[in-house]
């Protein structure tokens, strides 16, 4: 197995088989998902062209996981909002914002795991005396939901206040106004990032 900091090359062949060059073995999407969970970095390349197809393979892993019974994590409203951003003027900032949000979320999760480790009872008798783990779980869930609801509200506000596209029957904004809107957008993103940082 490659060191954690090394990026392993995974080759994808025309027959859809995946070959791990680090271990010289064929692997499955499930194996790649396990590598992600272990924090092992990898790049997937098309065996014939050499193109980097990591993005499409990771998307495929999510699709497979979402279709397993009881494993879907992406709520329908979120998926609808995400789809709506494709081709929208906001599309270019969505990846960066989602990445920052997930980083903040991951920091929260790590802190919660540490709290749970300290709070978990050492014996069945301790378990009966301790309501703390459930309270900690409820508080963590509330904070995470609040963070993502705030993020989605921000994007909904952006869409509602977006300048109309040409042909919508309204005149286009002057260049100065568009620049002002972009500056406002940047300031709102910075404010949202500060809020996310305070939650982490």
Tab-separated table of C-alpha atoms in Angstrom, residues 112 115-116 119-121 127 130-139:
chain	number	residue	atom	x	y	z
A	112	UNK	CA	-17.569	15.743	17.975
A	115	UNK	CA	-16.049	14.689	22.627
A	116	UNK	CA	-17.812	11.354	22.168
A	119	UNK	CA	-17.873	11.089	27.052
A	120	UNK	CA	-18.523	7.430	26.244
A	121	UNK	CA	-18.975	5.291	29.339
A	127	UNK	CA	-23.931	3.936	30.251
A	130	UNK	CA	-24.833	9.174	31.255
A	131	UNK	CA	-27.311	11.097	29.104
A	132	UNK	CA	-24.428	13.250	27.817
A	133	UNK	CA	-23.596	11.370	24.572
A	134	UNK	CA	-27.175	11.757	23.293
A	135	UNK	CA	-27.233	15.448	24.231
A	136	UNK	CA	-23.899	15.960	22.485
A	137	UNK	CA	-25.226	14.161	19.394
A	138	UNK	CA	-28.370	16.297	19.331
A	139	UNK	CA	-26.369	19.507	19.703
